[in-house]
Amino acid sequence: MAAPAHQQKSGGKTAGELVRGQIFEVGPRYTSLNYIGEGAYGMVVSAIDTETKSKVAIKKISPFEHQTYCQRTLREIKILTRFKHENIINISDILRAPSIEEMKDVYIVQCLMETDMYKLLKTQQLSNDHVCYFLYQILRGLKYIHSANVLHRDLKPSNLLLNTTCDLKICDFGLARVADPDHDHTGFLTEYVATRWYRAPEIMLNSKGYTKSIDVWSVGCILAEMLSNRPLFPGKHYLDQLNHILGVLGS
């Protein structure tokens, strides 16, 4: 549960609400902040939008310490503010400091989803009906993404958000790129070890020349995991990942 922060900003403005040691400057529109989770790029809380009376998720990002974080944040904002689809997470609001000098954090407001596919698969086995419905929504969202000539490049269970009515939304477009088979992608995806299990072999074997098929490969890995409740290719490192793939598909 969030608590009002007692610190003061310059000019006498209150510093916002305190959530697990971090100050969220999102008032007065967004209230009743509650911790959801956090990752490498920031903390996520739930809140009440006092204008719409709806629950929202607010992601606090502090991207300015590293150029890569800045690029990833800007890329995601640019894509999601242009996309509008039922199976892709939206951005309803962006909160930032009034001046460049004061800007340390960015707050991205999105619709609140209760869980994600990764957490769901940790707790239960999906029925065939659920698998079919989730797969339909993934492919529906992916078709929209690809129709804009964009590659997501990081599809995995934790990037598929779900709510209690089984609606699915694709999120995290920080690694997305315009589809360009001649572009050299060396050094960008190799940093993100968590995505290895869902990477197409052409990404690991060739720095450029891959297409929208890399996202389709990831969807296939996710489908297998939804059916079996375990990762299809759980490689421990680069070579082990290729061995897992060759062990199932052959050479």
XYZ file of N, CA and C in Angstrom:
753
model
N 0.850 -1.195 0.000
C 0.000 0.000 0.000
C 0.879 1.236 0.000
N 0.507 2.209 -0.783
C 1.289 3.442 -0.869
C 0.988 4.343 0.312
N 1.961 5.146 0.678
C 1.791 6.133 1.740
C 2.198 7.485 1.203
N 1.513 8.552 1.641
C 1.919 9.881 1.187
C 3.359 10.161 1.584
N 4.124 10.693 0.666
C 5.516 11.022 0.959
C 5.586 12.366 1.668
N 6.506 12.476 2.638
C 6.621 13.713 3.407
C 7.652 14.660 2.800
N 8.475 14.143 1.864
C 9.463 15.011 1.248
C 8.773 16.077 0.417
N 9.464 17.203 0.251
C 8.931 18.296 -0.546
C 9.840 18.554 -1.736
N 9.244 18.858 -2.861
C 10.004 19.283 -4.022
C 10.191 20.795 -3.959
N 11.096 21.308 -4.804
C 11.273 22.752 -4.890
C 9.977 23.392 -5.331
N 9.680 24.546 -4.757
C 8.433 25.215 -5.088
C 7.303 24.808 -4.175
N 7.567 23.892 -3.188
C 6.553 23.538 -2.219
C 5.609 22.446 -2.659
N 5.835 21.855 -3.816
C 4.933 20.803 -4.268
C 5.234 19.513 -3.522
N 4.197 18.751 -3.181
C 4.418 17.470 -2.538
C 5.065 16.518 -3.524
N 5.849 15.594 -2.988
C 6.649 14.717 -3.832
C 5.891 13.495 -4.299
N 4.601 13.396 -3.975
C 3.827 12.267 -4.468
C 3.593 11.219 -3.409
N 3.424 9.980 -3.848
C 3.161 8.869 -2.938
C 4.354 7.927 -2.907
N 4.598 7.373 -1.738
C 5.732 6.487 -1.525
C 5.284 5.039 -1.636
N 5.920 4.290 -2.521
C 5.621 2.873 -2.712
C 6.927 2.092 -2.621
N 7.078 1.327 -1.563
C 8.267 0.492 -1.360
C 9.570 1.250 -1.593
N 9.635 2.423 -0.994
C 10.855 3.206 -1.052
C 11.003 4.086 -2.270
N 10.063 4.023 -3.201
C 10.131 4.863 -4.397
C 8.977 5.854 -4.410
N 9.284 7.091 -4.778
C 8.267 8.137 -4.827
C 7.640 8.183 -6.210
N 6.318 8.137 -6.248
C 5.558 8.235 -7.495
C 4.879 9.599 -7.541
N 5.316 10.443 -8.466
C 4.745 11.780 -8.629
C 3.677 11.734 -9.719
N 2.512 11.188 -9.363
C 1.459 10.965 -10.360
C 0.140 11.626 -9.982
N 0.090 12.328 -8.869
C -1.141 12.967 -8.443
C -1.379 14.286 -9.162
N -2.573 14.839 -8.972
C -3.667 14.307 -8.142
C -4.601 13.349 -8.881
N -4.394 13.166 -10.186
C -5.345 12.353 -10.956
C -5.304 10.889 -10.545
N -4.109 10.360 -10.268
C -3.970 8.928 -9.982
C -3.719 8.731 -8.495
N -4.579 7.943 -7.856
C -4.519 7.750 -6.408
C -4.566 6.263 -6.072
N -4.470 5.965 -4.762
C -4.580 4.591 -4.246
C -3.570 3.662 -4.907
N -2.315 4.044 -4.847
C -1.258 3.264 -5.483
C -0.953 1.992 -4.700
N -0.791 0.887 -5.417
C -0.419 -0.389 -4.817
C 0.641 -1.068 -5.675
N 1.615 -1.644 -5.009
C 2.736 -2.290 -5.689
C 2.280 -3.520 -6.471
N 2.770 -3.654 -7.711
C 2.515 -4.848 -8.526
C 3.794 -5.645 -8.729
N 4.852 -4.970 -9.161
C 6.113 -5.663 -9.423
C 7.146 -4.691 -9.952
N 8.335 -5.224 -10.237
C 9.381 -4.378 -10.785
C 10.383 -5.226 -11.551
N 11.105 -4.557 -12.453
C 12.111 -5.230 -13.256
C 13.308 -4.326 -13.442
N 14.086 -4.623 -14.479
C 15.319 -3.869 -14.709
C 15.046 -2.407 -15.034
N 13.857 -2.119 -15.570
C 13.600 -0.765 -16.063
C 12.696 0.051 -15.153
N 12.218 -0.516 -14.053
C 11.407 0.281 -13.156
C 10.352 -0.515 -12.419
N 9.558 0.198 -11.632
C 8.511 -0.396 -10.805
C 7.145 -0.150 -11.424
N 6.229 -1.105 -11.205
C 4.856 -0.988 -11.696
C 3.905 -1.015 -10.509
N 2.953 -0.083 -10.498
C 1.934 -0.046 -9.453
C 0.557 0.011 -10.101
N -0.442 -0.400 -9.347
C -1.824 -0.170 -9.769
C -2.304 1.133 -9.149
N -3.301 1.745 -9.769
C -3.822 3.019 -9.272
C -5.256 3.196 -9.733
N -5.929 4.169 -9.135
C -7.267 4.555 -9.567
C -7.166 5.863 -10.348
N -7.702 5.857 -11.559
C -7.792 7.078 -12.356
C -9.047 7.816 -11.904
N -8.880 8.929 -11.212
C -10.028 9.633 -10.640
C -10.917 10.274 -11.703
N -10.409 10.449 -12.917
C -11.229 11.022 -13.989
C -12.150 9.982 -14.616
N -11.618 8.777 -14.838
C -12.419 7.724 -15.485
C -12.980 6.725 -14.485
N -12.529 6.802 -13.229
C -12.937 5.879 -12.158
C -12.525 4.437 -12.460
N -11.507 4.258 -13.263
C -11.056 2.913 -13.629
C -9.690 2.633 -13.011
N -9.362 1.334 -12.913
C -8.053 0.932 -12.424
C -7.051 0.948 -13.573
N -5.853 1.424 -13.285
C -4.805 1.490 -14.300
C -3.503 0.952 -13.713
N -2.573 0.662 -14.599
C -1.211 0.318 -14.193
C -0.301 1.484 -14.556
N 0.595 1.837 -13.645
C 1.547 2.922 -13.893
C 2.959 2.361 -13.768
N 3.718 2.496 -14.836
C 5.102 2.028 -14.847
C 6.030 3.222 -14.694
N 6.818 3.211 -13.631
C 7.805 4.268 -13.411
C 9.131 3.828 -14.018
N 9.633 4.624 -14.951
C 10.874 4.296 -15.637
C 11.885 5.405 -15.377
N 13.106 5.008 -15.075
C 14.203 5.972 -14.899
C 15.249 5.677 -15.966
N 14.983 6.109 -17.198
C 15.789 5.637 -18.327
C 17.039 6.449 -18.636
N 17.247 7.546 -17.916
C 18.256 8.496 -18.370
C 19.667 8.190 -17.877
N 19.821 7.091 -17.139
C 21.145 6.730 -16.653
C 21.972 6.033 -17.730
N 21.306 5.490 -18.742
C 22.011 4.710 -19.758
C 21.351 4.939 -21.108
N 22.144 5.098 -22.131
C 21.608 5.382 -23.459
C 20.707 4.263 -23.960
N 21.066 3.011 -23.664
C 20.250 1.881 -24.113
C 18.859 1.939 -23.513
N 18.760 2.305 -22.213
C 17.461 2.423 -21.564
C 16.633 3.518 -22.221
N 17.285 4.628 -22.542
C 16.578 5.732 -23.208
C 16.020 5.288 -24.552
N 16.838 4.604 -25.332
C 16.410 4.162 -26.655
C 15.246 3.188 -26.557
N 15.341 2.274 -25.604
C 14.283 1.279 -25.455
C 12.972 1.932 -25.033
N 13.045 2.863 -24.083
C 11.844 3.554 -23.614
C 11.209 4.370 -24.727
N 12.026 5.128 -25.449
C 11.507 5.942 -26.544
C 10.876 5.072 -27.622
N 11.528 3.959 -27.940
C 11.008 3.061 -28.969
C 9.627 2.531 -28.576
N 9.499 2.093 -27.327
C 8.220 1.538 -26.884
C 7.125 2.603 -26.900
N 7.440 3.799 -26.436
C 6.445 4.873 -26.424
C 6.010 5.226 -27.839
N 6.956 5.352 -28.754
C 6.627 5.716 -30.136
C 5.727 4.673 -30.788
N 6.005 3.404 -30.531
C 5.200 2.340 -31.146
C 3.816 2.274 -30.519
N 3.748 2.241 -29.195
C 2.464 2.019 -28.529
C 1.525 3.211 -28.635
N 2.052 4.412 -28.802
C 1.161 5.558 -29.001
C 0.553 5.564 -30.401
N 1.131 4.788 -31.305
C 0.585 4.692 -32.659
C -0.309 3.474 -32.841
N -0.033 2.415 -32.099
C -0.820 1.187 -32.230
C -2.148 1.328 -31.490
N -3.178 0.746 -32.062
C -4.491 0.706 -31.406
C -5.147 -0.620 -31.774
N -5.086 -1.577 -30.852
C -5.611 -2.912 -31.123
C -5.985 -3.578 -29.806
N -7.022 -4.395 -29.829
C -7.526 -5.042 -28.610
C -6.494 -5.957 -27.969
N -5.591 -6.518 -28.758
C -4.626 -7.481 -28.230
C -3.222 -6.909 -28.075
N -3.128 -5.585 -28.026
C -1.858 -4.907 -27.774
C -2.079 -3.896 -26.655
N -1.190 -3.908 -25.669
C -1.341 -2.998 -24.536
C -1.307 -1.544 -25.017
N -2.132 -0.726 -24.409
C -2.221 0.674 -24.820
C -1.425 1.572 -23.882
N -1.188 2.781 -24.309
C -0.690 3.837 -23.422
C -1.774 4.900 -23.350
N -2.347 5.080 -22.167
C -3.425 6.055 -22.017
C -2.920 7.418 -21.564
N -1.724 7.452 -20.971
C -1.202 8.723 -20.479
C 0.301 8.586 -20.250
N 1.014 9.670 -20.402
C 2.446 9.723 -20.098
C 2.682 10.927 -19.200
N 3.270 10.693 -18.042
C 3.527 11.760 -17.074
C 5.025 12.016 -16.997
N 5.396 13.276 -17.039
C 6.812 13.630 -16.977
C 6.960 14.993 -16.310
N 8.176 15.321 -15.985
C 8.462 16.607 -15.348
C 8.192 17.750 -16.322
N 7.874 18.940 -15.800
C 7.549 20.072 -16.679
C 8.734 20.619 -17.459
N 9.962 20.293 -17.048
C 11.130 20.817 -17.758
C 12.183 19.728 -17.895
N 13.080 19.906 -18.868
C 14.163 18.951 -19.096
C 15.062 18.848 -17.870
N 15.306 19.970 -17.217
C 16.199 19.988 -16.058
C 15.662 19.130 -14.913
N 14.342 19.069 -14.773
C 13.733 18.313 -13.676
C 13.465 16.859 -14.040
N 13.609 16.515 -15.295
C 13.173 15.200 -15.742
C 14.160 14.103 -15.337
N 13.736 13.268 -14.413
C 14.513 12.102 -14.003
C 13.749 10.809 -14.270
N 12.434 10.878 -14.170
C 11.594 9.693 -14.340
C 10.488 9.966 -15.347
N 10.002 8.892 -15.948
C 8.849 8.944 -16.839
C 7.836 7.931 -16.330
N 6.558 8.309 -16.314
C 5.490 7.421 -15.862
C 4.582 7.095 -17.044
N 4.452 5.814 -17.339
C 3.604 5.362 -18.437
C 2.354 4.724 -17.844
N 1.194 5.251 -18.216
C -0.086 4.765 -17.690
C -0.742 3.869 -18.733
N -1.124 2.666 -18.306
C -1.735 1.687 -19.197
C -2.902 1.017 -18.492
N -3.704 0.280 -19.261
C -4.811 -0.448 -18.644
C -4.245 -1.532 -17.732
N -4.958 -1.826 -16.668
C -4.486 -2.782 -15.671
C -4.877 -4.198 -16.067
N -3.894 -5.075 -16.141
C -4.119 -6.497 -16.401
C -3.690 -7.275 -15.158
N -4.456 -8.308 -14.812
C -4.250 -8.970 -13.525
C -2.994 -9.836 -13.458
N -2.592 -10.445 -14.581
C -1.458 -11.367 -14.538
C -0.836 -11.460 -15.923
N 0.082 -12.396 -16.089
C 0.659 -12.641 -17.410
C 0.752 -14.145 -17.638
N 1.074 -14.538 -18.855
C 1.087 -15.953 -19.209
C 2.126 -16.730 -18.406
N 3.252 -16.125 -18.134
C 4.296 -16.796 -17.361
C 3.783 -17.186 -15.976
N 3.158 -16.241 -15.292
C 2.632 -16.520 -13.953
C 1.504 -17.537 -14.006
N 0.652 -17.438 -15.022
C -0.472 -18.366 -15.141
C 0.012 -19.794 -15.330
N 1.008 -19.992 -16.188
C 1.509 -21.342 -16.443
C 2.229 -21.919 -15.233
N 2.676 -21.056 -14.327
C 3.308 -21.527 -13.098
C 2.294 -22.111 -12.120
N 1.025 -21.749 -12.284
C 0.017 -22.130 -11.292
C -0.985 -23.164 -11.777
N -1.131 -23.333 -13.093
C -2.150 -24.270 -13.570
C -1.879 -24.759 -14.981
N -2.496 -25.891 -15.290
C -2.469 -26.433 -16.644
C -3.658 -25.872 -17.411
N -3.410 -25.347 -18.594
C -4.480 -24.749 -19.383
C -5.299 -25.819 -20.093
N -6.591 -25.576 -20.195
C -7.447 -26.452 -20.993
C -7.192 -26.190 -22.471
N -7.605 -27.117 -23.325
C -7.433 -26.926 -24.767
C -8.185 -25.691 -25.257
N -9.353 -25.442 -24.661
C -10.129 -24.260 -25.057
C -9.373 -22.975 -24.731
N -8.754 -22.945 -23.562
C -7.979 -21.763 -23.188
C -6.769 -21.588 -24.104
N -6.090 -22.693 -24.408
C -4.929 -22.619 -25.298
C -5.335 -22.053 -26.653
N -6.435 -22.557 -27.196
C -6.904 -22.082 -28.509
C -7.257 -20.597 -28.471
N -7.934 -20.184 -27.396
C -8.356 -18.786 -27.309
C -7.161 -17.853 -27.144
N -6.207 -18.261 -26.309
C -5.015 -17.437 -26.125
C -4.189 -17.371 -27.407
N -4.037 -18.515 -28.080
C -3.266 -18.529 -29.326
C -3.916 -17.636 -30.378
N -5.233 -17.691 -30.459
C -5.961 -16.837 -31.407
C -5.658 -15.363 -31.152
N -5.668 -14.962 -29.884
C -5.424 -13.557 -29.554
C -3.970 -13.152 -29.820
N -3.031 -14.066 -29.529
C -1.621 -13.773 -29.816
C -1.422 -13.534 -31.305
N -1.967 -14.441 -32.122
C -1.790 -14.331 -33.572
C -2.527 -13.118 -34.134
N -3.656 -12.803 -33.534
C -4.417 -11.625 -33.973
C -3.607 -10.350 -33.720
N -3.030 -10.250 -32.528
C -2.195 -9.095 -32.222
C -0.938 -9.051 -33.072
N -0.335 -10.229 -33.292
C 0.894 -10.281 -34.079
C 0.639 -9.904 -35.535
N -0.507 -10.303 -36.064
C -0.846 -9.913 -37.437
C -0.904 -8.390 -37.558
N -1.471 -7.738 -36.552
C -1.545 -6.271 -36.558
C -0.141 -5.659 -36.500
N 0.700 -6.203 -35.631
C 2.073 -5.700 -35.506
C 2.823 -5.840 -36.827
N 2.721 -7.022 -37.420
C 3.431 -7.272 -38.678
C 2.845 -6.468 -39.831
N 1.554 -6.164 -39.767
C 0.950 -5.352 -40.834
C 1.515 -3.935 -40.838
N 2.064 -3.513 -39.695
C 2.728 -2.209 -39.604
C 4.217 -2.315 -39.937
N 4.625 -3.490 -40.413
C 6.025 -3.752 -40.787
C 6.963 -3.636 -39.583
N 6.480 -4.110 -38.437
C 7.259 -4.078 -37.202
C 7.508 -5.503 -36.728
N 8.714 -5.773 -36.261
C 9.047 -7.031 -35.598
C 9.048 -6.789 -34.093
N 8.350 -7.640 -33.337
C 8.349 -7.476 -31.883
C 9.693 -7.885 -31.298
N 10.186 -9.062 -31.658
C 11.506 -9.589 -31.324
C 11.689 -10.030 -29.873
N 10.652 -9.958 -29.067
C 10.813 -10.402 -27.676
C 9.523 -11.031 -27.158
N 8.863 -11.806 -27.997
C 7.640 -12.482 -27.563
C 7.998 -13.639 -26.630
N 7.387 -13.646 -25.464
C 7.588 -14.690 -24.467
C 6.411 -14.626 -23.503
N 6.192 -15.657 -22.683
C 5.005 -15.682 -21.820
C 4.859 -14.466 -20.911
N 5.947 -13.944 -20.375
C 5.830 -12.802 -19.459
C 5.457 -11.510 -20.173
N 5.528 -11.497 -21.500
C 5.113 -10.320 -22.270
C 3.715 -10.470 -22.855
N 2.964 -11.431 -22.340
C 1.565 -11.619 -22.724
C 0.714 -11.389 -21.482
N 0.080 -10.235 -21.392
C -0.701 -9.866 -20.213
C -2.114 -10.416 -20.319
N -2.682 -10.805 -19.166
C -4.007 -11.429 -19.124
C -4.848 -10.791 -18.030
N -6.178 -10.830 -18.229
C -7.089 -10.438 -17.156
C -8.029 -11.592 -16.822
N -8.944 -11.361 -15.905
C -9.803 -12.436 -15.408
C -10.813 -12.931 -16.432
N -11.039 -12.173 -17.487
C -11.953 -12.617 -18.546
C -11.194 -13.209 -19.732
N -9.908 -13.527 -19.509
C -9.056 -14.192 -20.511
C -8.716 -13.314 -21.710
N -8.851 -12.003 -21.546
C -8.358 -11.107 -22.593
C -6.834 -11.098 -22.543
N -6.208 -11.077 -23.696
C -4.745 -11.123 -23.793
C -4.237 -9.892 -24.535
N -3.168 -9.306 -24.006
C -2.557 -8.144 -24.652
C -1.042 -8.332 -24.703
N -0.467 -8.109 -25.868
C 0.982 -8.179 -26.050
C 1.605 -6.889 -25.526
N 2.696 -7.012 -24.768
C 3.349 -5.826 -24.212
C 4.854 -5.871 -24.464
N 5.547 -4.867 -23.979
C 7.005 -4.728 -24.023
C 7.548 -4.689 -25.449
N 7.518 -3.499 -26.021
C 8.011 -3.286 -27.380
C 9.386 -2.611 -27.381
N 10.123 -2.764 -26.285
C 11.425 -2.119 -26.184
C 12.468 -2.647 -27.144
N 12.293 -3.881 -27.633
C 13.238 -4.457 -28.593
C 12.692 -4.462 -30.012
N 11.516 -3.890 -30.216
C 10.878 -3.930 -31.539
C 11.697 -3.143 -32.559
N 11.567 -3.561 -33.812
C 12.277 -2.918 -34.919
C 11.398 -2.930 -36.167
N 11.623 -1.981 -37.033
C 11.019 -2.036 -38.365
C 11.625 -3.218 -39.101
N 10.796 -3.983 -39.803
C 11.273 -5.165 -40.520
C 12.187 -4.745 -41.659
N 13.465 -5.062 -41.520
C 14.454 -4.719 -42.548
C 15.483 -5.840 -42.594
N 15.372 -6.747 -43.562
C 16.271 -7.904 -43.612
C 17.730 -7.538 -43.828
N 18.019 -6.318 -44.257
C 19.400 -5.910 -44.501
C 20.033 -5.200 -43.309
N 19.225 -4.981 -42.258
C 19.756 -4.252 -41.101
C 20.607 -5.177 -40.240
N 21.714 -4.679 -39.748
C 22.602 -5.452 -38.884
C 22.151 -5.295 -37.435
N 21.717 -6.412 -36.827
C 21.202 -6.374 -35.456
C 22.238 -6.858 -34.444
N 23.485 -6.923 -34.822
C 24.519 -7.470 -33.960
C 24.544 -6.761 -32.610
N 24.606 -7.549 -31.546
C 24.867 -7.001 -30.229
C 23.664 -6.516 -29.466
N 22.484 -6.500 -30.063
C 21.340 -5.956 -29.336
C 20.587 -7.062 -28.604
N 20.194 -8.092 -29.312
C 19.444 -9.154 -28.655
C 20.314 -10.018 -27.760
N 21.606 -10.111 -28.030
C 22.448 -10.993 -27.242
C 22.521 -10.577 -25.781
N 22.162 -9.340 -25.466
C 22.195 -8.880 -24.083
C 21.066 -9.492 -23.254
N 20.002 -9.918 -23.888
C 18.797 -10.278 -23.154
C 18.678 -11.793 -23.050
N 19.375 -12.347 -22.050
C 19.461 -13.793 -21.896
C 18.098 -14.403 -21.614
N 17.222 -13.666 -20.939
C 15.916 -14.206 -20.553
C 15.077 -14.605 -21.759
N 15.372 -14.038 -22.904
C 14.565 -14.331 -24.090
C 15.110 -15.507 -24.892
N 16.206 -16.095 -24.449
C 16.882 -17.108 -25.258
C 15.973 -18.272 -25.639
N 15.150 -18.726 -24.713
C 14.324 -19.908 -24.962
C 13.344 -19.714 -26.115
N 13.056 -18.471 -26.437
C 12.037 -18.186 -27.457
C 12.644 -17.584 -28.724
N 13.963 -17.596 -28.811
C 14.640 -17.012 -29.973
C 14.719 -17.986 -31.126
N 14.461 -17.480 -32.317
C 14.611 -18.284 -33.529
C 16.095 -18.560 -33.769
N 16.414 -19.735 -34.324
C 17.836 -20.073 -34.531
C 18.558 -19.104 -35.450
N 17.844 -18.478 -36.404
C 18.536 -17.558 -37.308
C 19.069 -16.327 -36.588
N 18.463 -15.978 -35.439
C 18.980 -14.847 -34.669
C 20.336 -15.202 -34.073
N 20.457 -16.442 -33.593
C 21.708 -16.865 -32.972
C 22.790 -17.183 -33.994
N 22.389 -17.577 -35.198
C 23.360 -18.010 -36.199
C 23.747 -16.921 -37.185
N 22.932 -15.877 -37.289
C 23.176 -14.864 -38.308
C 22.759 -13.506 -37.763
N 23.622 -12.518 -37.883
C 23.348 -11.209 -37.297
C 22.305 -10.419 -38.065
N 22.077 -10.769 -39.320
C 21.078 -10.031 -40.083
C 20.406 -10.962 -41.086
N 19.364 -10.444 -41.723
C 18.671 -11.235 -42.723
C 17.416 -11.911 -42.220
N 17.065 -11.726 -40.916
C 15.857 -12.388 -40.447
C 14.630 -11.521 -40.681
N 13.473 -12.182 -40.642
C 12.223 -11.547 -41.044
C 11.174 -11.715 -39.948
N 9.928 -11.484 -40.310
C 8.820 -11.628 -39.369
C 8.693 -13.048 -38.830
N 9.328 -13.991 -39.493
C 9.259 -15.388 -39.051
C 9.856 -15.586 -37.663
N 10.732 -14.670 -37.211
C 11.305 -14.841 -35.872
C 10.229 -14.718 -34.800
N 9.229 -13.876 -35.024
C 8.117 -13.757 -34.076
C 7.224 -14.988 -34.129
N 7.047 -15.548 -35.320
C 6.228 -16.752 -35.468
C 6.891 -17.918 -34.741
N 8.217 -18.008 -34.811
C 8.946 -19.034 -34.061
C 8.655 -18.894 -32.564
N 8.724 -17.676 -32.064
C 8.462 -17.442 -30.640
C 7.055 -17.882 -30.259
N 6.080 -17.604 -31.123
C 4.704 -18.024 -30.856
C 4.618 -19.543 -30.806
N 5.339 -20.228 -31.690
C 5.356 -21.687 -31.654
C 5.906 -22.218 -30.345
N 6.968 -21.592 -29.837
C 7.535 -21.991 -28.544
C 6.543 -21.752 -27.411
N 5.828 -20.634 -27.480
C 4.823 -20.317 -26.458
C 3.672 -21.309 -26.519
N 3.231 -21.667 -27.725
C 2.155 -22.653 -27.877
C 2.556 -23.980 -27.247
N 3.763 -24.444 -27.527
C 4.228 -25.704 -26.944
C 4.245 -25.634 -25.424
N 4.621 -24.483 -24.886
C 4.665 -24.317 -23.434
C 3.264 -24.284 -22.832
N 2.319 -23.674 -23.535
C 0.937 -23.675 -23.048
C 0.371 -25.093 -23.017
N 0.753 -25.922 -23.970
C 0.235 -27.291 -24.049
C 0.896 -28.221 -23.035
N 2.178 -28.033 -22.788
C 2.931 -28.974 -21.948
C 3.259 -28.446 -20.560
N 3.065 -27.140 -20.356
C 3.398 -26.480 -19.088
C 4.896 -26.481 -18.783
N 5.707 -26.609 -19.803
C 7.153 -26.479 -19.624
C 7.762 -25.902 -20.904
N 8.882 -25.198 -20.789
C 9.510 -24.608 -21.977
C 9.929 -25.678 -22.972
N 9.804 -25.375 -24.246
C 10.158 -26.336 -25.291
C 11.668 -26.446 -25.457
N 12.366 -25.314 -25.419
C 13.820 -25.293 -25.631
C 14.504 -24.536 -24.492
N 14.628 -25.154 -23.299
C 15.191 -24.436 -22.145
C 16.715 -24.482 -22.113
N 17.352 -23.853 -23.092
C 18.809 -23.865 -23.152
C 19.449 -23.054 -22.042
N 20.559 -23.579 -21.511
C 21.271 -22.890 -20.429
C 22.231 -21.830 -20.963
N 22.642 -21.979 -22.210
C 23.523 -21.002 -22.838
C 23.367 -21.137 -24.349
N 24.112 -20.332 -25.081
C 23.978 -20.257 -26.543
C 24.054 -21.632 -27.202
N 25.118 -22.393 -26.935
C 25.307 -23.689 -27.587
C 24.260 -24.694 -27.132
N 23.947 -24.683 -25.840
C 22.928 -25.598 -25.317
C 21.572 -25.311 -25.942
N 21.291 -24.036 -26.210
C 20.032 -23.664 -26.857
C 19.938 -24.290 -28.247
N 20.996 -24.187 -29.026
C 21.006 -24.788 -30.361
C 20.890 -26.303 -30.284
N 21.537 -26.915 -29.300
C 21.441 -28.369 -29.137
C 20.016 -28.801 -28.822
N 19.312 -28.032 -28.001
C 17.908 -28.332 -27.708
C 17.072 -28.276 -28.986
N 17.285 -27.245 -29.784
C 16.514 -27.089 -31.022
C 16.809 -28.233 -31.988
N 18.094 -28.548 -32.171
C 18.472 -29.628 -33.083
C 18.006 -30.982 -32.569
N 17.957 -31.135 -31.243
C 17.492 -32.389 -30.670
C 16.027 -32.669 -30.962
N 15.238 -31.610 -31.077
C 13.804 -31.767 -31.365
C 13.540 -31.784 -32.868
N 14.167 -30.880 -33.589
C 13.872 -30.708 -35.020
C 14.825 -31.466 -35.924
N 15.990 -31.861 -35.411
C 16.999 -32.486 -36.257
C 17.804 -31.434 -37.001
N 18.836 -31.889 -37.664
C 19.732 -30.973 -38.368
C 19.449 -30.953 -39.868
